[in-house]
Amino acid sequence: MEESAGRQAERKVVAVVGGGLVGALNACYFAKRGFEVEVFEMREDIRKAKIVRGRSINLALSHRGRQALKGVGMEEKIVSKGIPMHARMIHSLNGKQSPIPYGKKGQYILSVDRANLNKELLTEAETYPNTKLNFDHKLQDWSAETGQMTFVRSDGCENQIQADLIVGCDGAFSAIRKHFLRRSRFNFSQTYIPHGYMELTMPPINGEFAMKPNFLHIWPRNTFMMIALPNLDMTFTCTLFMPFDEFEKITTGDEVIEFFQKYFPDAIPLIGVDALKRDYFQLPAQAMVSVKCSPYHIGDKCVLMGDAAHAVVPFYGQGMNAGFEDCIVFDEIMEQFNEDFSAVLSEYTRVRVPDDHAIADLAMYNYIEMRAHVNSKWFLFRKYVDDILHVLMPKTIIPLYTMVTFTRTRYHEAVERWHWQDKVINRGLLFSGAVAVLGGSYLLIKNPPDISELVIPAEKMWNRILALKTP
Ligand code: FAD
Ligand code: EGU
């Protein structure tokens, strides 16, 4: 009894700045450890707000994110409201649809509603008596020396608040991070990609999903790409990715239809001509940024997590998953170092930076790769090759997306392993190539063919190779 009273007295205050996905989850983790948790979110309480207009409507939740939710007992609640996606569905230009499973049965990702996930996490955080949520609190300034923060309310009045630890979960344009920038030996890079994204809603048809629901639908068209994830209300949210200058070229409803006719003809009747003409101009295309920095902490006072520490482009579906995993990693280190902030924070930076940088690089690499030469045939071909090699040598070759999406293999180790596997595959190819050449030469010498018969098949072969690369 006395001991717990003693602990009460010295209970430390943890301020979580940002009540988005990572901030709300982090609040649960800190509350569970018994800290006095204060969450400061600049927006109104989204559970009360009528219109929630923000970034992407739904997200792909995978293993890392689920494990993090499990740590605070939230996995079941969120998973039960998610829609399993067991495979991708690749839409070719001619309208053909080809499924490619994510893995064995039971290996699937979930389409979850961002707003609902955020609401559930805030409500969960609030169930801890030692947590307080403060909405309409925009961080203006703070001091790394004193741990004092200044917040402004929408009515203009200011609030000063003191905390023992400040956790910056305030997203890609973090106000907390601004202070880091002025310090010596802080590394920072920010890259906007030339592509923007736009979300379009595909309504249900006769009260049913317009396409098969348990898939992540993909229309890979090199420079242009569209992705669709299912929602519980039987709609799909389609996200169109394309360069900003291409978005700008389309200025009338008819041009929108013309563009879709050329690249996504099968989606026109599903989204609807009128809706397409209208929704395209509803909101301008949104930018995508990649942010990397290090270290993630200042002394024993402040630490960055989620997009504030590492915004990644969405081409691996890992931004939120990585941010959620940040929370587990931090919590494990808290356990290991007995909640001694000065030791925990520097260890967190040491452990987590290489992994967050690895996923940021992977996502950017995938963006460049998709843009450069991924049409539907190439996508199908590459995934088949990866999966066939995995089936042939399940212990040796594990596809990169499998390690990233379905395991908690450290991101930087997944990348190392991927490079190693590439080497093994290339040696394997070299070896079988050598065998083929030697074997072929032997047979040719043994029974020389009529040259005129060889030319035509070779030409046909070449045409087939060319066909692989054109949409
Ligand atoms: P945010 O969600 O940005 O939350 C930050 C919070 O801080 C906000 O609530 C904001 O209001 C608040 N805030 C900001 N400034 C202040 C301030 N000064 N004071 C107080 N509060 C402040 N990830 C996936 O895992 N899977 C996906 O399928 C996926 N798809 C995506 C698709 C797109 C198109 C995009 C753009 C991203 C996608 N992501 C995906 C990434 C994911 O959206 C982010 O990684 C995730 O939202 C990061 O959460 P966060 O809490 O760190 O930041
Ligand atoms: C992009 C935007 C397919 C949601 C990467 C796969 C994404 C998501 C892929 C968005 C792709 C791309 C993977 C998952 C996922 C694939 C993945 C991308 C969800 C390599 C709402 N990506 N995304 N890779 O394998 O590992 O299916 O906005 F088109 S989920 Cl770009 Cl697994």
Coordinates of C-alpha atoms and ligand atoms in Angstrom, one line a residue:
M1 CA 0.0 0.0 0.0
E2 CA 2.7 2.4 1.1
E3 CA 4.9 1.5 -1.7
S4 CA 2.2 2.2 -4.3
A5 CA 1.5 5.6 -2.6
G6 CA 5.2 6.3 -2.9
R7 CA 5.1 5.5 -6.6
Q8 CA 2.1 7.7 -7.1
A9 CA 4.0 10.6 -5.7
E10 CA 6.9 10.3 -8.1
R11 CA 4.8 9.2 -11.1
K12 CA 6.4 10.8 -14.2
V13 CA 4.4 12.8 -16.7
V14 CA 4.7 11.7 -20.3
A15 CA 3.3 14.1 -22.9
V16 CA 2.3 12.5 -26.2
V17 CA 2.2 15.2 -28.9
G18 CA -0.2 14.1 -31.7
G19 CA -3.3 12.0 -31.2
G20 CA -3.1 10.3 -34.6
L21 CA -2.6 6.6 -35.1
V22 CA 0.8 6.3 -33.5
G23 CA 0.2 8.9 -30.8
A24 CA -3.1 7.2 -29.6
L25 CA -1.4 3.7 -29.6
N26 CA 1.6 5.1 -27.7
A27 CA -0.6 6.7 -25.1
C28 CA -2.0 3.2 -24.3
Y29 CA 1.6 1.7 -24.0
F30 CA 2.7 4.5 -21.6
A31 CA -0.6 4.4 -19.7
K32 CA -0.1 0.6 -19.3
R33 CA 3.2 1.3 -17.6
G34 CA 1.6 3.6 -15.1
F35 CA 2.8 6.9 -16.3
E36 CA 0.8 10.1 -16.0
V37 CA -0.1 10.4 -19.7
E38 CA -1.2 13.6 -21.4
V39 CA -2.1 13.5 -25.1
F40 CA -2.1 16.8 -27.0
E41 CA -3.9 16.8 -30.4
M42 CA -4.3 19.9 -32.5
R43 CA -7.6 18.8 -34.1
E44 CA -11.0 18.5 -32.5
D45 CA -11.9 15.1 -31.1
I46 CA -12.6 13.1 -34.3
R47 CA -15.1 11.0 -32.4
K48 CA -17.3 14.1 -32.2
A49 CA -16.4 15.8 -35.4
K50 CA -19.0 15.5 -38.2
I51 CA -16.7 15.6 -41.2
V52 CA -13.4 13.8 -41.1
R53 CA -11.4 14.8 -44.1
G54 CA -7.8 13.8 -44.0
R55 CA -5.3 11.5 -45.5
S56 CA -6.3 8.2 -47.0
I57 CA -9.6 6.6 -45.9
N58 CA -8.3 3.1 -45.5
L59 CA -5.0 1.4 -44.8
A60 CA -3.5 -2.1 -45.2
L61 CA -2.8 -3.4 -41.7
S62 CA -0.3 -6.3 -41.5
H63 CA 1.6 -8.4 -39.0
R64 CA 3.8 -5.7 -37.4
G65 CA 0.8 -3.4 -36.8
R66 CA -1.3 -6.3 -35.5
Q67 CA 1.4 -7.3 -33.0
A68 CA 1.6 -3.8 -31.7
L69 CA -2.2 -3.7 -31.3
K70 CA -2.0 -7.0 -29.5
G71 CA 0.4 -5.5 -26.9
V72 CA -2.4 -3.3 -25.6
G73 CA -5.2 -5.9 -26.1
M74 CA -6.6 -4.1 -29.2
E75 CA -5.9 -6.7 -31.9
E76 CA -9.2 -8.5 -31.9
K77 CA -11.3 -5.3 -31.8
I78 CA -9.6 -3.9 -34.8
V79 CA -9.2 -7.1 -36.8
S80 CA -12.9 -7.9 -36.4
K81 CA -13.7 -4.6 -38.2
G82 CA -11.1 -5.2 -40.9
I83 CA -11.6 -6.8 -44.3
P84 CA -9.1 -9.6 -45.0
M85 CA -7.3 -9.4 -48.3
H86 CA -5.8 -12.8 -49.2
A87 CA -4.4 -11.8 -52.5
R88 CA -3.8 -9.0 -54.9
M89 CA -6.1 -8.8 -58.0
I90 CA -4.1 -7.5 -61.0
H91 CA -6.2 -5.7 -63.5
S92 CA -4.8 -5.8 -67.0
L93 CA -5.6 -3.2 -69.6
N94 CA -7.9 -5.5 -71.5
G95 CA -10.0 -6.0 -68.3
K96 CA -8.6 -9.4 -67.4
Q97 CA -8.2 -10.0 -63.6
S98 CA -5.5 -12.3 -62.2
P99 CA -5.3 -13.1 -58.5
I100 CA -1.9 -13.6 -56.8
P101 CA -2.1 -14.8 -53.2
Y102 CA -0.1 -13.2 -50.5
G103 CA 1.0 -16.5 -49.2
K104 CA -0.4 -19.6 -47.7
K105 CA -3.8 -19.8 -46.3
G106 CA -4.0 -17.6 -43.3
Q107 CA -1.5 -15.1 -44.7
Y108 CA -3.5 -12.1 -45.4
I109 CA -3.5 -8.4 -44.8
L110 CA -6.5 -6.3 -43.6
S111 CA -8.1 -3.3 -45.0
V112 CA -9.0 -1.0 -42.1
D113 CA -10.7 2.3 -41.8
R114 CA -8.3 5.0 -40.7
A115 CA -10.9 7.1 -38.8
N116 CA -12.3 4.1 -37.0
L117 CA -8.9 2.8 -36.0
N118 CA -8.0 6.3 -34.6
K119 CA -11.3 6.5 -32.7
E120 CA -10.9 3.1 -31.1
L121 CA -7.4 3.8 -30.1
L122 CA -8.3 7.1 -28.5
T123 CA -11.2 5.5 -26.6
E124 CA -8.9 2.7 -25.4
A125 CA -6.3 5.3 -24.2
E126 CA -9.1 7.0 -22.3
T127 CA -10.1 3.9 -20.4
Y128 CA -6.8 4.2 -18.4
P129 CA -7.5 6.5 -15.4
N130 CA -4.0 7.9 -15.7
T131 CA -4.5 9.2 -19.2
K132 CA -5.9 12.6 -20.3
L133 CA -6.7 13.6 -23.8
N134 CA -6.4 17.3 -24.7
F135 CA -7.9 18.2 -28.1
D136 CA -7.7 21.6 -29.8
H137 CA -4.1 21.8 -28.5
K138 CA -1.6 22.8 -31.2
L139 CA 2.0 22.6 -30.2
Q140 CA 3.6 26.0 -30.8
D141 CA 7.0 25.7 -29.2
W142 CA 8.9 23.6 -26.6
S143 CA 12.2 23.5 -24.7
A144 CA 14.5 20.6 -24.6
E145 CA 16.1 22.0 -21.5
T146 CA 13.1 22.2 -19.3
G147 CA 10.5 20.0 -21.1
Q148 CA 8.1 22.9 -21.2
M149 CA 5.7 23.1 -24.1
T150 CA 3.5 25.9 -25.4
F151 CA 0.1 25.1 -27.0
V152 CA -2.3 27.4 -28.7
R153 CA -6.1 26.8 -28.7
S154 CA -8.4 27.8 -31.6
D155 CA -9.6 30.8 -29.6
G156 CA -6.0 32.0 -29.5
C157 CA -5.3 31.4 -25.9
E158 CA -2.0 29.7 -24.9
N159 CA -1.3 26.9 -22.5
Q160 CA 2.1 26.1 -20.8
I161 CA 2.6 22.5 -19.9
Q162 CA 5.6 20.7 -18.3
A163 CA 6.4 17.0 -18.8
D164 CA 9.2 14.6 -17.9
L165 CA 9.2 13.0 -21.3
I166 CA 7.9 14.4 -24.6
V167 CA 6.9 11.9 -27.3
G168 CA 6.6 13.5 -30.7
C169 CA 4.0 11.6 -32.7
D170 CA 2.9 14.7 -34.6
G171 CA 3.3 13.3 -38.1
A172 CA 5.4 14.0 -41.2
F173 CA 5.5 17.8 -40.6
S174 CA 6.3 17.4 -36.9
A175 CA 6.5 20.6 -34.9
I176 CA 8.5 18.7 -32.3
R177 CA 11.1 17.8 -34.9
K178 CA 11.7 21.5 -35.7
H179 CA 13.8 21.8 -32.6
F180 CA 16.0 18.9 -33.6
L181 CA 16.9 20.7 -36.8
R182 CA 18.6 23.5 -35.0
R183 CA 20.9 21.1 -33.1
S184 CA 24.3 20.0 -34.0
R185 CA 24.9 16.5 -35.5
F186 CA 21.2 16.0 -36.4
N187 CA 20.8 14.4 -39.8
F188 CA 17.7 15.2 -41.8
S189 CA 16.5 14.6 -45.3
Q190 CA 13.1 15.2 -46.9
T191 CA 12.2 14.2 -50.5
Y192 CA 8.9 14.9 -52.3
I193 CA 8.3 12.5 -55.1
P194 CA 6.9 13.7 -58.5
H195 CA 3.7 11.7 -58.0
G196 CA 0.6 12.8 -56.2
Y197 CA -2.4 10.7 -55.2
M198 CA -6.2 11.1 -55.4
E199 CA -8.9 9.1 -53.8
L200 CA -12.0 8.1 -55.6
T201 CA -14.9 6.1 -54.2
M202 CA -16.3 3.1 -56.0
P203 CA -19.9 2.6 -54.8
P204 CA -21.7 -0.8 -54.2
I205 CA -23.7 -2.2 -57.1
N206 CA -27.2 -3.5 -56.1
G207 CA -26.0 -3.5 -52.5
E208 CA -23.0 -5.7 -53.2
F209 CA -19.3 -4.9 -53.6
A210 CA -18.6 -3.7 -57.2
M211 CA -15.5 -6.0 -57.3
K212 CA -14.4 -9.0 -55.3
P213 CA -14.0 -7.7 -51.8
N214 CA -11.2 -9.9 -50.3
F215 CA -8.5 -8.5 -52.6
L216 CA -6.1 -5.6 -52.9
H217 CA -7.0 -4.5 -56.4
I218 CA -4.1 -3.2 -58.5
W219 CA -4.0 -1.6 -61.9
P220 CA -0.2 -1.3 -62.6
R221 CA 0.5 0.9 -65.6
N222 CA 4.1 2.1 -65.1
T223 CA 3.8 5.8 -64.6
F224 CA 0.1 5.6 -63.7
M225 CA -1.1 3.2 -61.0
M226 CA -4.4 2.7 -59.2
I227 CA -5.0 0.6 -56.0
A228 CA -8.4 -0.2 -54.4
L229 CA -9.1 -1.4 -50.9
P230 CA -12.5 -2.5 -49.7
N231 CA -14.5 -0.8 -46.9
L232 CA -17.2 -2.2 -44.6
D233 CA -19.9 -0.1 -46.2
M234 CA -19.3 -2.2 -49.5
T235 CA -17.5 0.7 -51.2
F236 CA -13.9 0.6 -52.4
T237 CA -11.5 3.4 -52.0
C238 CA -9.5 3.7 -55.2
T239 CA -6.2 5.6 -54.9
L240 CA -4.9 6.9 -58.2
F241 CA -1.1 7.6 -58.3
M242 CA 0.3 9.8 -61.0
P243 CA 2.8 12.6 -61.6
F244 CA 1.5 16.0 -60.7
D245 CA 2.0 17.4 -64.2
E246 CA -0.2 14.6 -65.5
F247 CA -2.9 15.5 -62.9
E248 CA -2.7 19.1 -64.1
K249 CA -3.1 18.2 -67.8
I250 CA -6.6 16.9 -67.1
T251 CA -8.9 19.9 -66.7
T252 CA -12.4 18.8 -67.9
G253 CA -14.7 16.0 -67.0
D254 CA -14.4 14.6 -70.6
E255 CA -10.7 14.5 -70.3
V256 CA -11.0 12.5 -67.1
I257 CA -13.1 9.9 -68.9
E258 CA -10.7 9.9 -71.9
F259 CA -7.8 9.3 -69.5
F260 CA -9.6 6.4 -67.7
Q261 CA -10.7 5.0 -71.1
K262 CA -7.0 4.8 -72.0
Y263 CA -5.6 3.4 -68.8
F264 CA -8.4 2.0 -66.5
P265 CA -11.3 1.3 -68.8
D266 CA -12.8 -1.4 -66.6
A267 CA -13.0 1.0 -63.6
I268 CA -15.2 3.5 -65.5
P269 CA -18.6 1.8 -65.2
L270 CA -17.7 0.7 -61.6
I271 CA -17.0 4.2 -60.3
G272 CA -19.5 5.7 -62.7
V273 CA -19.0 8.3 -65.4
D274 CA -20.8 11.2 -63.5
A275 CA -19.1 10.4 -60.2
L276 CA -15.7 10.3 -61.9
K277 CA -16.2 13.6 -63.7
R278 CA -17.3 15.2 -60.3
D279 CA -15.0 13.5 -57.8
Y280 CA -11.8 14.1 -59.8
F281 CA -12.1 17.8 -59.2
Q282 CA -13.4 17.6 -55.6
L283 CA -9.9 17.8 -54.0
P284 CA -6.5 18.5 -55.6
A285 CA -4.0 15.6 -55.8
Q286 CA -2.1 15.2 -52.5
A287 CA 1.7 15.1 -52.2
M288 CA 3.8 12.3 -50.8
V289 CA 7.0 12.9 -48.9
S290 CA 9.8 10.7 -47.6
V291 CA 11.5 11.9 -44.4
K292 CA 14.5 10.3 -42.8
C293 CA 16.4 11.6 -39.7
S294 CA 18.6 10.7 -36.8
P295 CA 19.0 10.7 -33.9
Y296 CA 15.4 10.2 -32.7
H297 CA 16.0 11.7 -29.3
I298 CA 17.3 14.6 -27.3
G299 CA 18.9 13.6 -24.0
D300 CA 16.3 12.1 -21.6
K301 CA 13.6 14.6 -22.6
C302 CA 12.2 13.9 -26.0
V303 CA 11.8 11.1 -28.6
L304 CA 10.2 11.0 -32.1
M305 CA 8.0 8.2 -33.3
G306 CA 5.8 7.3 -36.3
D307 CA 5.8 9.6 -39.3
A308 CA 7.4 12.4 -37.2
A309 CA 10.6 10.2 -37.2
H310 CA 10.2 8.5 -40.6
A311 CA 7.6 9.4 -43.2
V312 CA 7.7 6.8 -46.0
V313 CA 6.1 6.8 -49.4
P314 CA 3.1 4.4 -49.4
F315 CA 4.5 1.9 -51.9
Y316 CA 5.0 -0.9 -49.4
G317 CA 1.9 -0.3 -47.3
Q318 CA 4.1 0.0 -44.2
G319 CA 4.0 3.6 -42.9
M320 CA 1.5 2.9 -40.1
N321 CA 2.8 -0.6 -39.5
A322 CA 6.3 0.7 -39.0
G323 CA 5.0 3.4 -36.7
F324 CA 3.1 0.9 -34.6
E325 CA 6.2 -1.3 -34.5
D326 CA 8.1 1.7 -33.1
C327 CA 5.8 1.5 -30.1
I328 CA 6.6 -2.2 -29.4
V329 CA 10.3 -1.6 -29.8
F330 CA 10.3 1.4 -27.4
D331 CA 8.3 -0.6 -24.9
E332 CA 10.7 -3.5 -25.0
I333 CA 13.6 -1.2 -24.4
M334 CA 11.7 0.5 -21.5
E335 CA 11.5 -3.0 -19.9
Q336 CA 15.1 -3.8 -20.6
F337 CA 16.4 -0.5 -19.2
N338 CA 14.0 -0.2 -16.3
E339 CA 12.3 2.9 -17.6
D340 CA 15.5 5.0 -17.2
F341 CA 14.8 7.6 -19.9
S342 CA 18.4 8.6 -20.6
A343 CA 19.4 5.0 -21.3
V344 CA 16.2 4.1 -23.1
L345 CA 16.1 7.0 -25.5
S346 CA 19.7 6.5 -26.8
E347 CA 19.2 2.8 -27.1
Y348 CA 16.0 3.4 -29.0
T349 CA 17.8 5.5 -31.5
R350 CA 20.6 3.0 -31.8
V351 CA 18.2 0.1 -32.4
R352 CA 15.4 1.7 -34.5
V353 CA 17.1 4.1 -36.9
P354 CA 18.6 1.4 -39.2
D355 CA 15.2 -0.3 -39.5
D356 CA 13.2 2.8 -40.2
H357 CA 15.7 3.9 -42.7
A358 CA 15.6 0.5 -44.3
I359 CA 11.8 0.6 -44.8
A360 CA 12.0 4.2 -46.0
D361 CA 14.5 3.1 -48.6
L362 CA 12.5 0.0 -49.6
A363 CA 9.4 2.0 -50.1
M364 CA 11.2 4.5 -52.3
Y365 CA 12.9 1.8 -54.2
N366 CA 9.6 0.1 -54.9
Y367 CA 8.1 3.5 -56.1
I368 CA 11.0 3.9 -58.6
E369 CA 10.8 0.3 -59.7
M370 CA 7.0 0.4 -60.2
R371 CA 7.2 3.6 -62.1
A372 CA 10.1 2.4 -64.3
H373 CA 8.8 -0.8 -65.7
V374 CA 5.9 -2.4 -63.8
N375 CA 2.9 -3.1 -66.0
S376 CA 0.5 -5.9 -65.2
K377 CA 2.4 -8.6 -67.1
W378 CA 5.7 -7.7 -65.4
F379 CA 4.0 -7.6 -61.9
L380 CA 2.5 -11.0 -62.4
F381 CA 5.7 -12.5 -63.8
R382 CA 7.9 -11.2 -60.9
K383 CA 5.5 -12.3 -58.2
Y384 CA 5.2 -15.7 -59.7
V385 CA 9.0 -16.1 -59.9
D386 CA 9.4 -15.0 -56.3
D387 CA 6.7 -17.4 -55.1
I388 CA 7.9 -20.4 -57.2
L389 CA 11.4 -20.0 -55.8
H390 CA 10.0 -19.9 -52.3
V391 CA 8.0 -23.1 -52.9
L392 CA 11.1 -24.8 -54.3
M393 CA 13.4 -23.6 -51.5
P394 CA 11.2 -22.5 -48.7
K395 CA 14.0 -22.1 -46.2
T396 CA 16.4 -20.4 -48.5
I397 CA 14.4 -18.0 -50.6
I398 CA 11.7 -15.9 -48.8
P399 CA 10.2 -13.2 -50.9
L400 CA 11.0 -9.7 -49.5
Y401 CA 7.3 -8.7 -49.2
T402 CA 6.8 -11.8 -47.1
M403 CA 9.5 -10.8 -44.6
V404 CA 8.2 -7.2 -44.6
T405 CA 4.5 -7.9 -44.4
F406 CA 4.2 -11.2 -42.5
T407 CA 7.1 -11.3 -40.0
R408 CA 8.8 -9.1 -37.5
T409 CA 12.2 -9.6 -39.1
R410 CA 14.0 -6.4 -38.6
Y411 CA 13.6 -4.3 -41.7
H412 CA 17.3 -3.8 -42.2
E413 CA 17.8 -7.6 -41.8
A414 CA 15.1 -8.3 -44.4
V415 CA 17.0 -6.0 -46.8
E416 CA 20.3 -7.8 -46.1
R417 CA 18.7 -11.2 -46.6
W418 CA 17.1 -10.0 -49.8
H419 CA 20.5 -8.9 -51.2
W420 CA 21.9 -12.3 -50.2
Q421 CA 19.1 -14.2 -51.8
D422 CA 19.6 -12.2 -55.0
K423 CA 23.2 -13.4 -55.1
V424 CA 22.1 -17.0 -54.6
I425 CA 19.5 -16.7 -57.4
N426 CA 21.9 -15.1 -59.8
R427 CA 24.5 -17.8 -59.1
G428 CA 21.8 -20.3 -59.6
L429 CA 20.8 -18.7 -62.9
L430 CA 24.5 -18.4 -64.0
F431 CA 25.0 -22.1 -63.2
S432 CA 21.9 -23.3 -65.0
G433 CA 22.9 -21.0 -67.9
A434 CA 26.3 -22.5 -68.1
V435 CA 24.9 -26.0 -68.0
A436 CA 22.4 -25.1 -70.8
V437 CA 25.1 -23.5 -73.0
L438 CA 27.5 -26.5 -72.5
G439 CA 24.8 -29.0 -73.0
G440 CA 23.3 -27.2 -75.9
S441 CA 26.7 -26.8 -77.6
Y442 CA 27.4 -30.5 -77.2
L443 CA 24.0 -31.4 -78.8
L444 CA 24.6 -28.9 -81.6
I445 CA 28.0 -30.3 -82.4
K446 CA 26.6 -33.9 -82.3
N447 CA 23.7 -33.1 -84.7
P448 CA 24.1 -29.8 -86.5
P449 CA 20.7 -28.3 -87.5
D450 CA 19.6 -26.6 -90.7
I451 CA 20.2 -22.9 -90.0
S452 CA 17.1 -21.7 -91.9
E453 CA 14.9 -23.6 -89.4
L454 CA 16.5 -21.9 -86.4
V455 CA 16.0 -18.3 -87.5
I456 CA 12.2 -18.2 -87.3
P457 CA 11.8 -19.7 -83.8
A458 CA 14.5 -17.3 -82.5
E459 CA 12.6 -14.3 -83.9
K460 CA 9.4 -15.6 -82.3
M461 CA 11.2 -15.9 -79.0
W462 CA 12.4 -12.4 -79.2
N463 CA 8.9 -11.1 -79.9
R464 CA 7.7 -12.9 -76.9
I465 CA 10.4 -11.3 -74.7
L466 CA 9.3 -7.9 -76.1
A467 CA 5.7 -8.7 -75.4
L468 CA 6.6 -9.2 -71.8
K469 CA 7.6 -5.6 -71.4
T470 CA 4.8 -3.8 -73.3
P471 CA 1.4 -3.4 -71.6
Ligands
FAD1 P1 -0.4 11.0 -38.4 O1 -1.4 10.0 -38.7 O2 -0.1 12.1 -39.4 O3 -0.9 11.8 -37.0 C1 -0.2 12.9 -36.6 C2 -1.2 13.6 -35.6 O4 -0.5 14.7 -35.0 C3 -2.4 14.2 -36.3 O5 -3.6 13.8 -35.6 C4 -2.2 15.7 -36.3 O6 -3.4 16.4 -36.2 C5 -1.4 15.9 -35.1 N1 -0.5 17.1 -35.1 C6 0.3 17.5 -36.1 N2 0.9 18.6 -35.7 C7 0.6 18.9 -34.4 C8 0.9 19.9 -33.5 N3 1.7 20.9 -33.8 N4 0.4 19.9 -32.3 C9 -0.5 18.9 -31.9 N5 -0.9 17.9 -32.8 C10 -0.3 17.9 -34.0 N6 0.5 2.9 -43.8 C11 0.2 1.6 -43.7 O7 0.7 0.9 -42.8 N7 -0.6 0.9 -44.6 C12 -1.1 1.5 -45.7 O8 -1.8 0.9 -46.4 C13 -0.9 2.9 -45.9 N8 -1.4 3.6 -46.9 C14 -1.2 4.9 -47.1 C15 -1.7 5.5 -48.2 C16 -1.4 6.9 -48.4 C17 -2.0 7.5 -49.6 C18 -0.6 7.6 -47.5 C19 -0.4 9.1 -47.7 C20 -0.1 7.0 -46.4 C21 -0.4 5.6 -46.2 N9 0.2 4.9 -45.0 C22 -0.1 3.6 -44.9 C23 1.0 5.6 -44.0 C24 0.2 6.1 -42.8 O9 -0.9 6.9 -43.2 C25 1.1 6.8 -41.8 O10 2.3 6.2 -41.6 C26 0.4 7.0 -40.4 O11 -0.7 7.8 -40.5 C27 1.4 7.7 -39.4 O12 0.8 7.9 -38.2 P2 1.3 9.0 -37.2 O13 0.4 8.9 -36.1 O14 2.7 8.9 -37.1 O15 1.0 10.4 -38.0
EGU2 C1 -0.2 1.7 -51.6 C2 -1.2 2.6 -51.3 C3 1.3 -4.0 -54.4 C4 -2.2 1.1 -49.8 C5 3.5 -2.7 -53.2 C6 2.1 -4.7 -53.4 C7 -0.3 0.5 -51.0 C8 -1.3 0.2 -50.1 C9 3.2 -4.0 -52.9 C10 -2.2 2.3 -50.4 C11 1.6 -2.8 -54.8 C12 2.7 -2.1 -54.2 C13 2.3 -4.4 -50.2 C14 1.4 -5.1 -49.4 C15 0.7 -2.8 -50.0 C16 1.8 -6.1 -53.1 C17 3.6 -4.9 -50.6 C18 0.7 -0.6 -51.1 C19 -1.1 -1.2 -49.5 C20 5.4 -4.9 -52.3 C21 -4.2 3.0 -49.5 N1 1.9 -3.2 -50.5 N2 0.1 -1.6 -50.2 N3 4.0 -4.6 -51.9 O1 2.7 -6.9 -52.8 O2 4.3 -5.5 -49.8 O3 0.6 -6.3 -53.0 O4 -3.1 3.3 -50.2 F1 0.9 -2.2 -55.7 S1 0.1 -4.1 -49.0 CL1 3.0 -0.5 -54.7 CL2 1.6 -6.7 -48.8

